[in-house]
Short mmCIF file of C-alpha atoms in Angstrom, two decimals:
data_model
loop_
_atom_site.label_atom_id
_atom_site.label_comp_id
_atom_site.label_asym_id
_atom_site.label_seq_id
_atom_site.Cartn_x
_atom_site.Cartn_y
_atom_site.Cartn_z
CA MET A 10 -52.08 26.73 91.77
CA GLU A 11 -49.46 25.15 94.05
CA ASP A 12 -52.00 22.63 95.26
CA VAL A 13 -52.04 20.87 91.87
CA SER A 14 -49.48 18.15 91.39
CA ALA A 15 -48.77 16.66 87.98
CA LYS A 16 -47.30 13.32 87.05
CA PHE A 17 -46.10 12.52 83.54
CA VAL A 18 -46.93 8.92 82.79
CA SER A 19 -45.89 8.40 79.14
CA GLN A 20 -49.33 7.17 78.16
CA LYS A 21 -52.47 8.97 77.09
CA ILE A 22 -54.97 8.82 79.96
CA SER A 23 -58.59 8.09 79.05
CA ARG A 24 -60.10 7.62 82.55
CA THR A 25 -59.35 8.72 86.11
CA ARG A 26 -61.40 7.55 89.10
CA TRP A 27 -61.05 8.05 92.86
CA ARG A 28 -61.39 4.95 94.95
CA PRO A 29 -64.59 5.43 96.99
CA LEU A 30 -64.12 6.13 100.67
CA PRO A 31 -65.71 3.98 103.38
CA ALA A 32 -68.99 5.47 104.58
CA ALA A 33 -67.69 6.93 107.81
CA ALA A 34 -64.32 8.07 106.48
CA LEU A 35 -63.19 11.55 107.40
CA GLN A 36 -59.91 11.60 105.53
CA PRO A 37 -59.59 12.91 101.97
CA PRO A 38 -59.46 10.34 99.17
CA ASP A 39 -56.05 8.71 98.93
CA LEU A 40 -56.06 6.28 96.00
CA PHE A 41 -57.17 6.63 92.41
CA ALA A 42 -57.13 4.49 89.30
CA THR A 43 -56.31 5.45 85.72
CA GLY A 44 -56.81 3.74 82.38
CA SER A 45 -55.02 4.58 79.16
CA TRP A 46 -55.83 4.59 75.46
CA ASP A 47 -54.17 4.90 72.06
CA ASN A 48 -50.94 3.35 73.34
CA GLU A 49 -49.28 0.17 72.12
CA ASP A 50 -49.59 -1.22 75.61
CA ASN A 51 -52.60 0.12 77.52
CA ARG A 52 -52.66 -0.18 81.29
CA ILE A 53 -54.88 0.02 84.36
CA SER A 54 -52.91 1.71 87.14
CA ILE A 55 -53.52 2.36 90.84
CA TRP A 56 -51.91 5.49 92.28
CA SER A 57 -51.44 6.92 95.71
CA ALA A 58 -52.45 10.57 95.60
CA GLY A 59 -49.16 11.63 97.16
CA ASP A 60 -48.21 13.12 100.49
CA LEU A 61 -51.74 13.85 101.61
CA GLY A 62 -51.26 13.94 105.33
CA ASN A 63 -48.54 16.56 105.50
CA ALA A 64 -49.18 20.15 104.58
CA ASP A 65 -46.32 22.58 105.03
CA LEU A 66 -46.54 25.82 107.01
CA ASN A 67 -48.47 27.52 104.22
CA GLY A 68 -51.03 24.73 104.12
CA GLU A 69 -49.70 23.49 100.79
CA TYR A 70 -49.27 19.83 99.97
CA HIS A 71 -46.22 18.48 98.25
CA GLY A 72 -45.47 15.15 96.70
CA GLU A 73 -46.67 13.91 93.36
CA PRO A 74 -48.90 10.89 92.82
CA HIS A 75 -46.93 7.66 92.82
CA LEU A 76 -47.68 4.37 91.14
CA LEU A 77 -48.65 1.50 93.45
CA CYS A 78 -49.30 -1.15 90.79
CA ASP A 79 -50.50 -1.61 87.24
CA ILE A 80 -51.60 -4.31 84.82
CA GLN A 81 -51.86 -4.58 81.07
CA HIS A 82 -55.26 -3.99 79.48
CA ASN A 83 -56.29 -5.33 76.10
CA GLY A 84 -57.67 -2.47 73.98
CA ASP A 85 -58.34 1.16 74.84
CA VAL A 86 -59.88 1.83 78.25
CA MET A 87 -63.24 3.38 77.29
CA ASP A 88 -64.67 3.71 80.78
CA MET A 89 -64.12 2.46 84.31
CA GLN A 90 -65.85 2.51 87.69
CA PHE A 91 -64.98 1.24 91.13
CA LEU A 92 -67.42 -1.50 92.15
CA ASP A 93 -66.21 -1.34 95.77
CA GLN A 94 -62.98 -0.56 97.64
CA GLU A 95 -61.06 -3.30 95.88
CA ARG A 96 -62.65 -3.96 92.51
CA ILE A 97 -62.70 -1.86 89.35
CA VAL A 98 -64.89 -2.57 86.34
CA VAL A 99 -63.25 -1.63 83.03
CA ALA A 100 -64.85 -1.24 79.59
CA SER A 101 -62.66 -1.99 76.57
CA SER A 102 -62.68 -0.90 72.94
CA THR A 103 -62.59 -4.64 72.15
CA GLY A 104 -66.09 -5.02 73.66
CA THR A 105 -64.84 -6.95 76.69
CA VAL A 106 -65.74 -5.95 80.27
CA THR A 107 -63.24 -6.90 83.01
CA ILE A 108 -63.31 -6.68 86.79
CA PHE A 109 -59.83 -6.06 88.17
CA ARG A 110 -59.06 -6.58 91.84
CA HIS A 111 -56.57 -4.41 93.70
CA HIS A 112 -54.78 -6.49 96.33
CA GLN A 113 -53.76 -3.97 98.94
CA ASN A 114 -51.63 -6.31 101.02
CA ASN A 115 -49.04 -6.77 98.26
CA GLN A 116 -50.04 -3.92 95.90
CA THR A 117 -50.88 -5.97 92.83
CA LEU A 118 -53.74 -5.96 90.33
CA SER A 119 -55.29 -9.09 88.89
CA ALA A 120 -58.12 -9.79 86.47
CA ASN A 121 -60.90 -11.07 88.70
CA HIS A 122 -63.60 -11.75 86.12
CA ARG A 123 -64.04 -11.10 82.41
CA TRP A 124 -67.05 -10.97 80.11
CA GLU A 125 -65.49 -11.46 76.68
CA LYS A 126 -67.13 -9.46 73.91
CA ALA A 127 -70.01 -8.25 76.01
CA HIS A 128 -70.50 -5.93 73.02
CA TYR A 129 -70.15 -7.10 69.42
CA HIS A 130 -71.24 -6.14 65.93
CA VAL A 131 -71.97 -9.38 64.11
CA ASP A 132 -71.89 -12.24 66.56
CA GLN A 133 -69.85 -13.01 69.62
CA ASP A 134 -67.86 -15.77 67.97
CA THR A 135 -66.22 -14.00 65.05
CA SER A 136 -62.69 -12.94 65.77
CA CYS A 137 -63.17 -9.32 64.70
CA GLY A 138 -66.74 -8.86 65.82
CA GLY A 139 -66.11 -6.90 69.02
CA ALA A 140 -67.78 -3.51 69.36
CA ALA A 141 -66.40 -0.94 71.80
CA CYS A 142 -67.96 -1.00 75.25
CA THR A 143 -68.35 2.75 75.70
CA GLY A 144 -69.82 3.10 79.17
CA VAL A 145 -70.12 1.29 82.48
CA VAL A 146 -71.90 2.10 85.73
CA CYS A 147 -71.93 0.11 88.97
CA ASN A 148 -74.29 -0.29 91.86
CA ASN A 149 -72.67 -3.21 93.64
CA PRO A 150 -73.19 -6.03 92.79
CA GLU A 151 -74.91 -4.84 89.62
CA ILE A 152 -72.99 -3.55 86.62
CA VAL A 153 -74.58 -2.01 83.53
CA THR A 154 -72.64 -1.60 80.27
CA VAL A 155 -73.51 0.11 76.99
CA GLY A 156 -71.73 0.02 73.67
CA GLU A 157 -71.18 1.05 70.10
CA ASP A 158 -73.48 -1.81 69.14
CA GLY A 159 -76.50 -0.16 70.78
CA ARG A 160 -76.67 -2.99 73.33
CA ILE A 161 -77.31 -2.73 77.09
CA ASN A 162 -76.02 -5.47 79.42
CA LEU A 163 -76.87 -6.00 83.07
CA PHE A 164 -74.24 -8.10 84.87
CA ARG A 165 -73.81 -9.17 88.47
CA ALA A 166 -70.30 -9.28 89.82
CA ASP A 167 -70.71 -12.85 91.04
CA GLN A 168 -72.37 -14.34 87.93
CA LYS A 169 -70.75 -15.68 84.81
CA ASP A 170 -73.44 -14.71 82.34
CA ALA A 171 -75.36 -11.50 81.81
CA VAL A 172 -78.46 -11.23 83.98
CA ARG A 173 -80.19 -9.36 81.19
CA THR A 174 -79.29 -8.08 77.73
CA ILE A 175 -81.29 -5.64 75.63
CA ASP A 176 -79.89 -6.43 72.20
CA ASN A 177 -81.24 -3.67 70.01
CA ALA A 178 -81.71 -1.07 72.69
CA ASP A 179 -80.56 1.63 70.30
CA SER A 180 -79.94 1.86 66.58
CA SER A 181 -77.13 4.34 67.20
CA THR A 182 -74.06 4.20 69.46
CA LEU A 183 -74.76 4.43 73.17
CA HIS A 184 -72.04 6.62 74.68
CA ALA A 185 -72.71 6.65 78.42
CA VAL A 186 -75.01 5.30 81.11
CA THR A 187 -75.90 6.19 84.69
CA PHE A 188 -78.26 4.83 87.33
CA LEU A 189 -81.27 7.04 88.10
CA ARG A 190 -82.33 4.73 90.91
CA THR A 191 -81.63 1.09 91.65
CA THR A 192 -84.02 -0.19 88.98
CA GLU A 193 -83.70 2.56 86.36
CA ILE A 194 -80.87 3.59 84.10
CA LEU A 195 -80.41 6.52 81.75
CA THR A 196 -78.45 6.26 78.48
CA VAL A 197 -77.24 8.92 76.03
CA ASN A 198 -76.59 8.26 72.36
CA SER A 199 -74.96 9.60 69.22
CA ILE A 200 -78.10 11.33 67.95
CA GLY A 201 -78.69 13.56 70.96
CA GLN A 202 -81.20 11.39 72.84
CA LEU A 203 -81.55 10.46 76.50
CA LYS A 204 -83.49 7.30 77.22
CA ILE A 205 -84.75 5.94 80.53
CA TRP A 206 -84.88 2.16 80.93
CA ASP A 207 -86.77 0.43 83.71
CA LEU A 208 -84.89 -2.80 84.42
CA ARG A 209 -87.94 -4.32 86.14
CA GLN A 210 -89.83 -4.29 82.84
CA GLN A 211 -89.23 -7.18 80.49
CA ARG A 212 -89.94 -4.94 77.52
CA ASN A 213 -86.92 -3.95 75.47
CA GLU A 214 -88.11 -0.39 74.92
CA PRO A 215 -87.20 2.69 76.93
CA SER A 216 -89.86 4.02 79.29
CA GLN A 217 -89.07 7.61 78.24
CA ILE A 218 -87.13 9.36 75.49
CA PHE A 219 -85.77 12.91 75.65
CA SER A 220 -83.90 14.69 72.91
CA LEU A 221 -81.99 17.81 72.08
CA ALA A 222 -84.13 19.84 69.71
CA GLY A 223 -82.95 20.17 66.16
CA ASP A 224 -79.53 19.08 65.19
CA ARG A 225 -79.09 15.68 66.86
CA VAL A 226 -75.74 16.50 68.39
CA PRO A 227 -74.08 13.35 69.74
CA LEU A 228 -74.11 13.22 73.56
CA HIS A 229 -70.93 11.81 75.11
CA CYS A 230 -71.49 12.00 78.87
CA VAL A 231 -74.18 12.10 81.52
CA ASP A 232 -74.40 12.48 85.29
CA ARG A 233 -77.29 12.55 87.72
CA HIS A 234 -77.61 15.05 90.56
CA PRO A 235 -76.80 13.05 93.72
CA ASN A 236 -79.77 14.32 95.76
CA GLN A 237 -82.31 15.44 93.17
CA GLN A 238 -82.61 12.36 91.00
CA HIS A 239 -84.70 14.12 88.38
CA ILE A 240 -81.90 16.58 87.55
CA VAL A 241 -79.49 15.30 84.92
CA ALA A 242 -76.53 16.96 83.19
CA THR A 243 -75.22 15.93 79.77
CA GLY A 244 -72.44 17.07 77.47
CA GLY A 245 -71.76 16.37 73.85
CA GLN A 246 -69.96 16.98 70.63
CA ASP A 247 -70.70 20.72 70.50
CA GLY A 248 -69.26 21.32 73.98
CA MET A 249 -72.61 22.54 75.37
CA LEU A 250 -73.72 21.65 78.89
CA SER A 251 -77.39 20.60 78.99
CA ILE A 252 -79.42 20.39 82.20
CA TRP A 253 -82.56 18.24 82.10
CA ASP A 254 -85.52 17.78 84.44
CA ILE A 255 -86.74 14.31 83.59
CA ARG A 256 -90.05 14.89 85.38
CA GLN A 257 -91.20 17.30 82.72
CA GLY A 258 -90.98 17.86 79.00
CA THR A 259 -88.71 16.01 76.61
CA MET A 260 -86.13 18.75 76.09
CA PRO A 261 -83.40 20.20 78.32
CA VAL A 262 -84.43 22.98 80.70
CA SER A 263 -81.22 24.84 79.98
CA LEU A 264 -78.39 24.81 77.47
CA LEU A 265 -75.20 26.46 78.65
CA ASN A 266 -72.39 27.52 76.38
CA ALA A 267 -69.34 25.70 77.64
CA HIS A 268 -66.43 24.26 75.71
CA GLU A 269 -65.20 24.89 72.20
CA ALA A 270 -64.96 21.18 71.37
CA GLU A 271 -66.39 17.84 72.52
CA MET A 272 -67.23 17.57 76.21
CA TRP A 273 -65.94 14.21 77.43
CA GLU A 274 -67.13 14.05 81.04
CA VAL A 275 -69.54 15.85 83.34
CA HIS A 276 -69.72 15.24 87.11
CA PHE A 277 -71.76 16.76 89.88
CA HIS A 278 -69.76 16.93 93.08
CA PRO A 279 -71.09 13.84 94.94
CA SER A 280 -71.56 15.58 98.30
CA ASP A 281 -71.85 19.21 97.23
CA PRO A 282 -73.87 19.24 93.99
CA ASP A 283 -73.96 23.05 93.79
CA HIS A 284 -70.65 22.33 92.08
CA LEU A 285 -70.35 20.67 88.69
CA PHE A 286 -67.24 19.86 86.65
CA THR A 287 -66.81 19.36 82.90
CA CYS A 288 -63.78 18.58 80.73
CA SER A 289 -63.20 18.79 77.02
CA GLU A 290 -61.21 18.00 73.91
CA ASP A 291 -60.32 21.73 73.86
CA GLY A 292 -57.99 21.23 76.83
CA SER A 293 -60.15 22.92 79.45
CA LEU A 294 -61.72 21.75 82.71
CA TRP A 295 -64.50 23.95 84.03
CA HIS A 296 -65.83 24.30 87.55
CA TRP A 297 -69.48 25.48 87.55
CA ASP A 298 -70.49 26.92 90.90
CA THR A 299 -74.16 27.69 91.61
CA SER A 300 -73.80 27.95 95.38
CA THR A 301 -75.75 30.99 96.51
CA ASN A 302 -72.93 32.77 98.28
CA VAL A 303 -70.69 33.14 95.25
CA SER A 304 -70.33 36.89 95.73
CA GLU A 305 -69.29 36.62 99.37
CA LYS A 306 -66.59 34.07 99.00
CA PRO A 307 -63.10 34.81 97.71
CA SER A 308 -62.79 33.91 94.08
CA PHE A 309 -60.09 31.40 93.46
CA LEU A 310 -58.06 30.16 90.52
CA HIS A 311 -59.08 33.00 88.24
CA GLN A 312 -56.51 32.58 85.53
CA GLY A 313 -56.44 32.20 81.81
CA GLY A 314 -58.37 33.62 78.91
CA ARG A 315 -62.09 33.06 79.03
CA SER A 316 -61.82 31.39 82.35
CA THR A 317 -64.16 33.18 84.70
CA ALA A 318 -67.59 34.34 83.70
CA TYR A 319 -69.75 36.00 86.31
CA LEU A 320 -73.30 35.56 85.21
CA SER A 321 -75.43 38.37 86.60
CA HIS A 322 -76.27 37.66 90.23
CA SER A 323 -79.86 37.80 91.26
CA THR A 324 -80.53 39.33 94.64
CA ILE A 325 -82.85 36.65 95.93
CA ASN A 326 -81.28 33.59 97.45
CA GLN A 327 -82.06 30.95 94.90
CA SER A 328 -82.03 27.39 96.12
CA VAL A 329 -79.63 24.96 94.51
CA VAL A 330 -82.36 23.18 92.70
CA SER A 331 -83.75 26.25 91.03
CA ALA A 332 -80.26 27.33 90.11
CA TRP A 333 -79.74 24.20 88.02
CA LEU A 334 -83.33 24.09 86.80
CA SER A 335 -83.80 27.75 86.01
CA ASN A 336 -84.80 28.31 82.38
CA ASP A 337 -82.26 31.09 82.24
CA PRO A 338 -79.35 30.23 84.52
CA THR A 339 -77.79 33.61 83.74
CA LYS A 340 -80.38 35.11 86.10
CA ASP A 341 -79.05 32.98 88.91
CA ARG A 342 -75.68 33.15 90.49
CA MET A 343 -73.22 31.04 88.66
CA GLU A 344 -69.49 31.32 88.61
CA ILE A 345 -67.52 29.42 86.01
CA THR A 346 -63.80 28.91 86.40
CA ASN A 347 -61.42 27.18 84.02
CA LEU A 348 -59.16 25.17 86.31
CA ILE A 349 -56.53 24.60 83.58
CA PRO A 350 -55.92 27.82 81.72
CA ASN A 351 -53.10 26.87 79.39
CA GLN A 352 -53.65 23.23 78.55
CA THR A 353 -53.67 22.49 74.81
CA LEU A 354 -54.40 18.77 74.48
CA SER A 355 -57.65 17.03 75.34
CA VAL A 356 -58.69 16.57 78.98
CA ASN A 357 -60.38 13.18 78.66
CA SER A 358 -61.53 12.44 82.18
CA LEU A 359 -62.06 13.91 85.61
CA ASP A 360 -63.29 12.69 88.96
CA VAL A 361 -64.09 14.64 92.09
CA LEU A 362 -64.43 13.47 95.70
CA GLY A 363 -64.30 15.58 98.85
CA PRO A 364 -61.85 18.46 98.32
CA CYS A 365 -59.94 16.55 95.65
CA LEU A 366 -60.03 16.54 91.85
CA VAL A 367 -58.10 14.16 89.59
CA TYR A 368 -57.95 14.46 85.81
CA GLY A 369 -56.12 12.85 82.91
CA THR A 370 -55.06 14.15 79.51
CA ASP A 371 -53.73 13.31 76.07
CA ALA A 372 -50.58 15.14 77.16
CA GLU A 373 -49.67 11.87 78.93
CA ALA A 374 -50.15 13.37 82.37
CA ILE A 375 -52.37 13.01 85.41
CA TYR A 376 -53.09 15.90 87.75
CA VAL A 377 -54.35 15.97 91.32
CA ASN A 378 -55.82 19.11 92.88
CA ARG A 379 -56.20 18.54 96.63
CA GLN A 380 -57.75 21.86 97.61
CA LEU A 381 -60.61 22.47 95.24
CA PHE A 382 -62.45 24.70 97.67
CA ALA A 383 -59.46 26.40 99.27
#
């Protein structure tokens, strides 16, 4: 695993995010942001991914990530998303949502705009009333946030006040949110429900509700398939990966045994969604590969205990879609690889872009893998 570089940063990392690349960019991602939690002094930091341009004779990259700039952040960083190349939207445990701007000419960060106590328990004016803002998603210029208070806010980057607030959207904690399309969002909550909200409707009720059967396991994370907008992946407190088809039924189409503790993030690869990545409190980060030529390609990074599971390969070439939506994914080709075999502390966040993976841990370290598909 020589292509993974680690950087010890003396703070617990709660979020890692690649800066998006310009549309026509051919180069691999070069900058990423991190946010920390559970430290006396939490920070938002911008990093250069290291010596990306220069591989040695063996094709290996050297050079660890290095810090370009950072800024103090009030409260734990609960979530963050790049709004564009320069701006990052950050959700705080204090309930505040802040847009930070990265000034590339002099490598500084500044707070560009702040919505104080966008989430709150009692009322916005009491000093201790803030409720954690747990999730944020951006579709520039729109920003949607969800929180512990069961509230959904729709902001625009250039407007002082919320465009729309759904006050009692949920009676339980909303943990994460994603856009399904420009006018629809999907939330997951602490009692195992997915809800679709149509932002064009003035009603404050979801247009659809889906739920895990039975035991109401809290869902912590959600991601939508980049090309097939009806396919959604979620992960929760029991470590299971659930795949949903929101066109049909109200329950997941498949439940896959994954981690031994809470799953904190799930991400489809944005340009190659045969590949999905999940990370967990149990210290593992799994790469799920449903691409149909699994058996022909060299297996890579097979290390560690229960790291690689070959699920029986079917002989017919299944399409990507049916691989994720199959009722019994074990019939389809799926290869699962644990990319961090010996980690012990929680892997809180991951992000994937092009051939590059970045992840952050409670072991006060960030890791960059530049050759995911080597």
